[in-house]
Short mmCIF file of C-alpha atoms in Angstrom, two decimals:
data_model
loop_
_atom_site.label_atom_id
_atom_site.label_comp_id
_atom_site.label_asym_id
_atom_site.label_seq_id
_atom_site.Cartn_x
_atom_site.Cartn_y
_atom_site.Cartn_z
CA MET A 109 23.42 19.78 -15.09
CA ARG A 110 19.73 19.91 -14.30
CA LYS A 111 19.08 16.75 -16.31
CA LEU A 112 21.89 14.93 -14.51
CA LEU A 113 20.45 15.97 -11.13
CA THR A 114 16.96 14.76 -12.12
CA LEU A 115 18.41 11.44 -13.33
CA PHE A 116 20.29 11.01 -10.05
CA ILE A 117 17.13 11.65 -8.01
CA LEU A 118 15.19 9.12 -10.10
CA ILE A 119 17.90 6.48 -9.66
CA ILE A 120 17.93 6.99 -5.90
CA ALA A 121 14.12 6.89 -5.76
CA LEU A 122 13.97 3.62 -7.66
CA ILE A 123 16.36 1.80 -5.32
CA PRO A 124 14.21 -0.64 -3.27
CA LEU A 125 13.61 0.39 0.33
CA SER A 126 15.07 -1.63 3.15
CA ALA A 127 12.70 -4.02 4.88
CA SER A 128 10.19 -2.26 7.11
CA SER A 129 8.62 -3.10 10.46
CA LEU A 130 5.02 -3.95 11.26
CA ARG A 131 4.05 -1.27 13.79
CA VAL A 132 1.78 -2.70 16.50
CA GLY A 133 0.20 -0.45 19.13
CA LEU A 134 -0.68 -1.83 22.59
CA TYR A 135 -3.36 0.22 24.34
CA ASN A 136 -3.52 -0.51 28.10
CA VAL A 137 -2.31 -4.07 27.45
CA PRO A 138 -0.60 -5.59 30.53
CA LYS A 139 3.02 -6.62 30.15
CA GLU A 140 2.34 -10.37 30.35
CA LEU A 141 -0.42 -10.17 27.74
CA SER A 142 1.61 -7.91 25.44
CA ASN A 143 4.43 -10.48 25.53
CA GLU A 144 1.98 -13.19 24.48
CA VAL A 145 0.66 -11.03 21.62
CA ALA A 146 4.21 -10.31 20.39
CA SER A 147 5.19 -13.99 20.67
CA ALA A 148 2.13 -15.05 18.67
CA LEU A 149 2.89 -12.60 15.82
CA GLU A 150 6.59 -13.46 15.81
CA LEU A 151 5.82 -17.19 15.64
CA PHE A 152 4.13 -16.70 12.27
CA LEU A 153 6.99 -14.48 11.10
CA SER A 154 9.66 -16.97 12.18
CA ASN A 155 7.96 -19.76 10.22
CA ASP A 156 8.05 -17.76 6.97
CA PHE A 157 4.29 -17.33 6.91
CA ARG A 158 3.18 -14.13 5.26
CA SER A 159 -0.20 -12.45 5.46
CA SER A 160 -1.11 -10.28 2.50
CA LYS A 161 -3.50 -8.38 4.75
CA LEU A 162 -0.74 -7.42 7.19
CA ASP A 163 1.62 -6.50 4.35
CA GLU A 164 -1.15 -4.44 2.79
CA LEU A 165 -1.59 -2.51 6.06
CA CYS A 166 2.15 -1.85 6.26
CA TYR A 167 2.31 -0.93 2.56
CA ASN A 168 -0.61 1.52 2.82
CA ARG A 169 0.94 3.32 5.80
CA LEU A 170 4.37 3.68 4.20
CA ASN A 171 2.97 4.57 0.77
CA GLY A 172 0.67 7.19 2.33
CA ALA A 173 3.60 8.86 4.11
CA PHE A 174 5.67 8.70 0.90
CA GLU A 175 2.90 10.29 -1.20
CA LYS A 176 2.46 13.12 1.34
CA GLU A 177 6.18 13.85 1.21
CA GLU A 178 6.11 13.92 -2.60
CA ASP A 179 3.10 16.25 -2.56
CA LEU A 180 4.91 18.62 -0.19
CA LYS A 181 7.96 18.72 -2.47
CA ILE A 182 5.82 19.57 -5.50
CA HIS A 183 3.81 22.14 -3.54
CA LYS A 184 6.99 23.80 -2.29
CA ALA A 185 8.43 23.95 -5.81
CA LEU A 186 5.24 25.54 -7.16
CA ILE A 187 5.22 28.15 -4.37
CA GLU A 188 8.82 29.01 -5.18
CA GLU A 189 7.84 29.19 -8.87
CA LYS A 190 10.19 26.37 -9.75
CA THR A 191 9.60 23.40 -12.02
CA PRO A 192 8.71 20.43 -9.76
CA ALA A 193 11.06 17.48 -9.90
CA GLU A 194 9.86 14.22 -11.42
CA ARG A 195 7.66 12.32 -8.98
CA SER A 196 9.54 9.43 -7.38
CA THR A 197 8.28 5.83 -7.46
CA PHE A 198 7.51 4.15 -4.15
CA GLU A 199 9.08 0.72 -3.69
CA TYR A 200 7.88 -1.54 -0.88
CA LYS A 201 9.65 -4.48 0.69
CA GLU A 202 7.70 -6.69 3.08
CA PHE A 203 8.31 -6.18 6.80
CA ASP A 204 10.79 -8.46 8.54
CA SER A 205 10.26 -7.42 12.16
CA ILE A 206 7.51 -6.37 14.56
CA GLU A 207 7.73 -3.08 16.42
CA SER A 208 5.59 -2.79 19.57
CA ILE A 209 4.53 0.66 20.77
CA GLU A 210 3.05 1.14 24.23
CA LEU A 211 0.03 3.49 24.22
CA SER A 212 -1.21 5.08 27.42
CA GLU A 213 -4.69 6.23 28.35
CA ASN A 214 -5.87 9.56 26.99
CA SER A 215 -8.97 11.70 26.71
CA LEU A 216 -10.40 9.31 24.08
CA ASN A 217 -10.24 6.35 26.46
CA ASP A 218 -14.01 5.80 26.72
CA ALA A 219 -14.46 6.08 22.95
CA ILE A 220 -11.58 3.67 22.32
CA LEU A 221 -12.85 1.04 24.75
CA SER A 222 -16.35 1.37 23.29
CA LYS A 223 -14.81 0.61 19.84
CA ASN A 224 -15.60 3.95 18.26
CA ILE A 225 -14.18 3.70 14.72
CA ASP A 226 -13.34 7.41 14.44
CA ALA A 227 -11.39 7.40 17.71
CA LEU A 228 -9.56 4.19 16.77
CA ASN A 229 -8.66 5.55 13.34
CA TYR A 230 -7.33 8.72 14.95
CA ILE A 231 -5.08 6.81 17.36
CA LYS A 232 -3.91 4.51 14.55
CA SER A 233 -3.09 7.40 12.20
CA TYR A 234 -1.59 9.70 14.86
CA ASN A 235 0.85 7.02 16.04
CA GLU A 236 1.55 5.69 12.51
CA LEU A 237 0.41 2.18 13.38
CA ASP A 238 -0.67 -0.84 11.37
CA LEU A 239 -2.50 -2.63 14.18
CA ILE A 240 -3.77 -1.65 17.63
CA PHE A 241 -4.47 -4.17 20.37
CA ILE A 242 -6.89 -2.75 22.96
CA TYR A 243 -7.34 -4.32 26.38
CA SER A 244 -10.12 -3.73 28.89
CA VAL A 245 -10.90 -5.38 32.22
CA ASP A 246 -13.96 -5.25 34.45
CA ILE A 247 -13.53 -6.58 37.98
CA ASP A 248 -16.64 -7.82 39.74
CA GLY A 249 -15.77 -9.22 43.13
CA PRO A 250 -13.60 -12.31 42.71
CA LEU A 251 -14.08 -12.38 38.94
CA SER A 252 -12.25 -10.48 36.22
CA PHE A 253 -13.92 -9.97 32.84
CA ILE A 254 -11.31 -9.16 30.21
CA GLU A 255 -11.53 -8.34 26.53
CA LEU A 256 -8.78 -7.96 23.96
CA PHE A 257 -9.55 -6.82 20.43
CA VAL A 258 -7.43 -5.76 17.47
CA PHE A 259 -8.12 -2.82 15.17
CA ASP A 260 -6.67 -2.56 11.67
CA GLY A 261 -9.43 -0.47 10.12
CA THR A 262 -12.04 -2.93 11.36
CA VAL A 263 -12.56 -4.36 14.84
CA ASN A 264 -11.80 -8.05 15.46
CA GLY A 265 -12.16 -9.83 18.78
CA VAL A 266 -9.07 -11.69 19.96
CA LEU A 267 -9.90 -12.60 23.55
CA ASP A 268 -13.03 -12.53 25.72
CA SER A 269 -12.60 -14.40 28.99
CA VAL A 270 -13.57 -14.58 32.65
CA PHE A 271 -11.19 -15.78 35.38
CA LEU A 272 -10.61 -15.50 39.10
CA THR A 273 -8.94 -12.25 40.00
CA HIS A 274 -6.10 -13.90 41.93
CA GLU A 275 -5.19 -16.18 39.00
CA GLU A 276 -2.55 -15.42 36.35
CA PRO A 277 -3.72 -17.48 33.35
CA SER A 278 -1.86 -17.72 30.05
CA PHE A 279 -3.89 -16.82 26.97
CA TYR A 280 -1.14 -17.48 24.46
CA GLU A 281 -2.87 -20.31 22.63
CA ASN A 282 -6.18 -18.44 22.49
CA ILE A 283 -4.46 -15.38 21.01
CA LEU A 284 -2.52 -17.51 18.53
CA LEU A 285 -5.68 -19.25 17.32
CA GLU A 286 -7.66 -16.02 16.93
CA LEU A 287 -4.87 -14.19 15.10
CA GLY A 288 -4.59 -17.19 12.79
CA LYS A 289 -8.30 -17.00 11.99
CA ILE A 290 -8.08 -13.26 11.25
CA TYR A 291 -4.83 -12.97 9.30
CA TYR A 292 -3.79 -16.53 8.43
CA PRO A 293 -7.00 -18.46 7.59
CA GLU A 294 -5.06 -21.23 5.81
CA VAL A 295 -2.99 -22.05 8.91
CA ALA A 296 -3.59 -24.95 11.27
CA PHE A 297 -1.58 -25.67 14.42
CA VAL A 298 0.22 -28.82 15.47
CA ARG A 299 1.69 -29.64 18.84
CA GLU A 300 4.84 -31.70 18.64
CA ASN A 301 6.16 -32.90 21.98
CA GLY A 302 4.61 -29.89 23.69
CA ASN A 303 5.77 -27.37 21.09
CA LEU A 304 3.09 -25.48 19.18
CA LYS A 305 3.74 -24.36 15.61
CA PRO A 306 1.70 -23.17 12.62
CA VAL A 307 1.37 -25.34 9.52
CA ASN A 308 -0.25 -24.59 6.20
CA ALA A 309 -3.27 -26.91 6.26
CA GLU A 310 -3.52 -27.09 2.46
CA LEU A 311 0.09 -28.20 2.08
CA SER A 312 0.11 -30.75 4.86
CA GLU A 313 0.14 -34.47 4.11
CA TYR A 314 -2.32 -35.00 6.94
CA GLU A 315 -5.83 -33.70 7.44
CA LEU A 316 -5.50 -30.60 9.55
CA LYS A 317 -8.27 -28.06 10.15
CA PRO A 318 -7.34 -24.36 9.86
CA GLY A 319 -7.64 -22.51 13.13
CA GLU A 320 -7.45 -25.65 15.27
CA ILE A 321 -4.70 -27.40 17.23
CA THR A 322 -3.94 -31.03 16.41
CA GLU A 323 -1.96 -33.19 18.83
CA ILE A 324 0.38 -35.50 16.90
CA GLU A 325 3.70 -37.18 17.34
CA ALA A 326 6.68 -35.33 15.91
CA GLU A 327 7.59 -38.08 13.48
CA GLU A 328 4.05 -38.14 12.06
CA VAL A 329 4.16 -34.59 10.75
CA GLU A 330 5.40 -34.08 7.24
CA ILE A 331 5.01 -30.64 5.74
CA VAL A 332 5.27 -30.14 2.01
CA GLU A 333 8.59 -28.50 1.25
CA HIS A 334 9.29 -25.58 -1.07
CA SER A 335 5.87 -23.94 -1.08
CA GLN A 336 5.46 -20.55 -2.75
CA LEU A 337 3.12 -17.84 -1.48
CA LEU A 338 2.30 -15.29 -4.17
CA PHE A 339 0.54 -11.95 -3.75
CA SER A 340 0.43 -8.85 -5.88
CA ILE A 341 0.99 -5.14 -5.47
CA PRO A 342 -1.58 -3.74 -6.26
CA TYR A 343 -3.51 -6.44 -4.45
CA ASP A 344 -6.39 -6.93 -6.90
CA ALA A 345 -4.30 -7.93 -9.93
CA LYS A 346 -5.21 -11.04 -11.92
CA LEU A 347 -2.76 -13.91 -11.66
CA SER A 348 -2.22 -16.61 -14.25
CA VAL A 349 -0.29 -19.75 -13.27
CA PHE A 350 0.37 -22.51 -15.79
CA ALA A 351 -2.08 -20.74 -18.16
CA ILE A 352 -4.86 -21.13 -15.57
CA ASP A 353 -6.43 -17.87 -14.44
CA SER A 354 -6.96 -17.30 -10.75
CA SER A 355 -8.36 -14.16 -9.18
CA ALA A 356 -7.86 -15.44 -5.62
CA LEU A 357 -4.79 -13.76 -4.19
CA PRO A 358 -2.76 -14.54 -2.17
CA ILE A 359 -2.31 -18.07 -3.52
CA TRP A 360 -0.11 -20.97 -2.43
CA ILE A 361 1.69 -22.84 -5.20
CA ASN A 362 3.54 -26.12 -4.74
CA SER A 363 7.00 -25.79 -6.19
CA SER A 364 8.84 -28.23 -8.45
CA GLU A 365 12.45 -28.62 -9.47
CA ASP A 366 11.86 -26.18 -12.32
CA ASP A 367 11.36 -22.47 -11.95
CA LEU A 368 7.79 -21.27 -11.60
CA ILE A 369 6.52 -18.92 -14.33
CA VAL A 370 3.46 -16.76 -13.68
CA SER A 371 1.90 -13.75 -15.36
CA LEU A 372 0.13 -10.80 -13.74
CA ASN A 373 -2.31 -8.32 -15.27
CA LYS A 374 -4.44 -5.38 -14.14
CA ASP A 375 -6.21 -2.58 -15.98
CA GLY A 376 -4.08 0.57 -15.99
CA PHE A 377 -0.86 -1.35 -15.28
CA GLU A 378 1.79 -2.96 -17.45
CA GLY A 379 1.30 -6.75 -17.59
CA ARG A 380 4.37 -8.76 -16.56
CA VAL A 381 5.67 -12.32 -16.64
CA PHE A 382 7.64 -13.45 -13.58
CA GLN A 383 10.11 -16.34 -13.31
CA LEU A 384 10.34 -17.36 -9.65
CA ASP A 385 13.10 -19.37 -8.01
CA ASN A 386 11.58 -22.45 -6.35
CA SER A 387 14.74 -23.71 -4.73
CA GLN A 388 13.52 -22.86 -1.24
CA ASP A 389 10.50 -21.75 0.77
CA SER A 390 9.72 -18.17 -0.18
CA VAL A 391 7.16 -15.43 -0.44
CA HIS A 392 6.87 -13.37 -3.59
CA ALA A 393 5.38 -9.88 -3.77
CA LEU A 394 4.69 -9.41 -7.49
CA ARG A 395 4.68 -5.73 -8.40
CA LEU A 396 3.12 -4.09 -11.43
CA THR A 397 4.07 -0.69 -12.81
CA PRO A 398 1.37 1.86 -13.76
CA GLN A 399 1.14 2.39 -17.52
CA TRP A 400 1.71 6.11 -17.28
CA ILE A 401 5.20 5.48 -15.95
CA LYS A 402 6.01 3.42 -19.05
CA GLU A 403 4.52 6.00 -21.39
CA ASP A 404 7.67 8.12 -21.59
CA GLY A 405 7.05 11.74 -22.52
CA VAL A 406 3.24 11.61 -22.31
CA LEU A 407 3.04 14.29 -19.64
CA LYS A 408 5.88 16.27 -21.20
CA SER A 409 4.19 16.16 -24.61
CA ALA A 410 0.93 17.47 -23.14
CA LYS A 411 2.85 20.20 -21.34
CA ASP A 412 4.70 21.23 -24.51
CA ASP A 413 1.44 21.32 -26.49
CA PHE A 414 -0.13 23.57 -23.87
CA TYR A 415 2.72 26.09 -23.85
CA ARG A 416 2.88 26.03 -27.65
CA ALA A 417 -0.84 26.80 -27.84
CA LEU A 418 -0.40 29.57 -25.26
CA ARG A 419 2.37 31.13 -27.33
CA ASN A 420 0.35 30.93 -30.54
CA THR A 421 -2.69 32.46 -28.89
CA PHE A 422 -0.64 35.35 -27.56
CA LEU A 423 0.85 35.98 -31.01
CA CYS A 424 -2.54 35.79 -32.75
CA PHE A 425 -4.19 38.26 -30.40
CA SER A 426 -1.17 40.53 -30.69
CA LEU A 427 -1.53 40.50 -34.51
CA TYR A 428 -5.24 41.20 -34.14
CA ALA A 429 -4.55 44.16 -31.88
CA ILE A 430 -1.89 45.52 -34.25
CA SER A 431 -4.09 45.10 -37.38
CA SER A 432 -7.02 46.79 -35.61
CA THR A 433 -4.85 49.72 -34.56
CA ILE A 434 -3.36 50.18 -38.04
CA ASN A 435 -6.80 49.93 -39.64
CA ASN A 436 -8.18 52.59 -37.30
CA ILE A 437 -5.22 54.94 -37.83
CA ASN A 438 -4.94 54.53 -41.59
CA SER A 439 -8.37 53.97 -43.10
CA ASP A 440 -6.92 54.30 -46.62
CA ILE A 441 -6.05 50.62 -46.72
CA ALA A 442 -9.71 49.63 -46.52
CA PRO A 443 -11.19 47.22 -47.50
CA TRP A 444 -7.95 45.28 -47.06
CA GLY A 445 -7.68 46.49 -43.48
CA ASP A 446 -11.08 45.05 -42.59
CA ILE A 447 -10.24 41.74 -44.25
CA ILE A 448 -6.94 41.44 -42.37
CA LYS A 449 -8.65 42.43 -39.11
CA SER A 450 -11.39 39.82 -39.58
CA ALA A 451 -8.85 37.14 -40.53
CA THR A 452 -6.66 37.75 -37.47
CA ALA A 453 -9.78 37.77 -35.26
CA GLY A 454 -10.84 34.38 -36.62
CA ILE A 455 -7.38 32.90 -36.23
CA SER A 456 -7.24 34.23 -32.65
CA ILE A 457 -10.53 32.57 -31.75
CA VAL A 458 -9.40 29.23 -33.22
CA SER A 459 -6.09 29.51 -31.34
CA LEU A 460 -7.95 30.27 -28.09
CA ILE A 461 -10.13 27.16 -28.53
CA ASN A 462 -6.99 25.06 -29.14
CA LEU A 463 -5.42 26.57 -25.99
CA ILE A 464 -8.45 25.60 -23.87
CA LYS A 465 -8.37 22.06 -25.30
CA SER A 466 -4.62 21.58 -24.72
CA CYS A 467 -5.00 22.98 -21.19
CA GLY A 468 -7.60 20.29 -20.44
CA VAL A 469 -5.36 17.54 -21.82
CA TYR A 470 -2.40 18.81 -19.79
CA TYR A 471 -4.52 18.93 -16.62
CA ASN A 472 -5.79 15.36 -17.09
CA ARG A 473 -2.27 14.02 -17.74
CA ALA A 474 -0.91 15.82 -14.68
CA LYS A 475 -3.76 14.51 -12.52
CA GLU A 476 -3.14 10.93 -13.67
CA THR A 477 0.55 11.32 -12.89
CA TYR A 478 0.55 13.09 -9.54
CA LEU A 479 -2.77 12.22 -7.91
#
């Protein structure tokens, strides 16, 4: 029954998670400006552009929460003197929506506006955020000096502008351009009949500069169809496409009528070959599995060896204690009593050394598995 329950838990744990949301905090950002920030992020999302950096932020937050929950389960089982359940495997699916969270002023306001990293990290962690947009304004007579910056672990400026206080300017294009430079460096922008949209500069038939807006007629724009964006989890894996190694991830690959075959490798992980469907525009998160997961029974074998050595050591020292007692009570068996006593003492010492060794192996295997 216990094995069936463990198998059921593993099956549930291995089912991929539903798509997550990119959690964006807005600290003192006015409503009009927050709408422009959300529209800029959603424009990239609606055009099937993916940023490995944004997905990495989302992945790290969700994986961190998952690992803490697993640690608590194991800790609770150990406290209750129960055998901890097998550690579940975290499965990530890229976010498909943006969740905006309004943040109000607090006691850390001065530190936040002065870009103190510790304060920003605290707000980001406390509110379980991936990004924080921070807004500040300094009014000097008829002029307003505003600054908008984004924090994702590092500080990046998004907007720094001066305007007349009575004006209500739109900063949408400025925000779009700066976010493109930070998270989508391969993206250029084209304006077609007044409509602004992002285009992958490397895949465009025309010469477009990333991070800049190009005014062109609608019929003049032709974007390469069926492009594939590939990135790996973990993010520093080595990708091989068409037998050509490339360490630069993410990477854009032009599709063909045939399926795309790539291989992925990283030390400590099982290498894999992926066959990707190129029938439509898509983004592929290529996941590798740690080797210890594939090495079935490695941890269990180390555990069994440890308990076997513990049992043998207990028996050997018990025999030593018994032989010593008998030898002391009945000295008539000497010198055989001394020989037996010395032999059991030697065996006990060897068994103790084996116990210490197997304990170290068990500890290292457990650390590799759970930490």
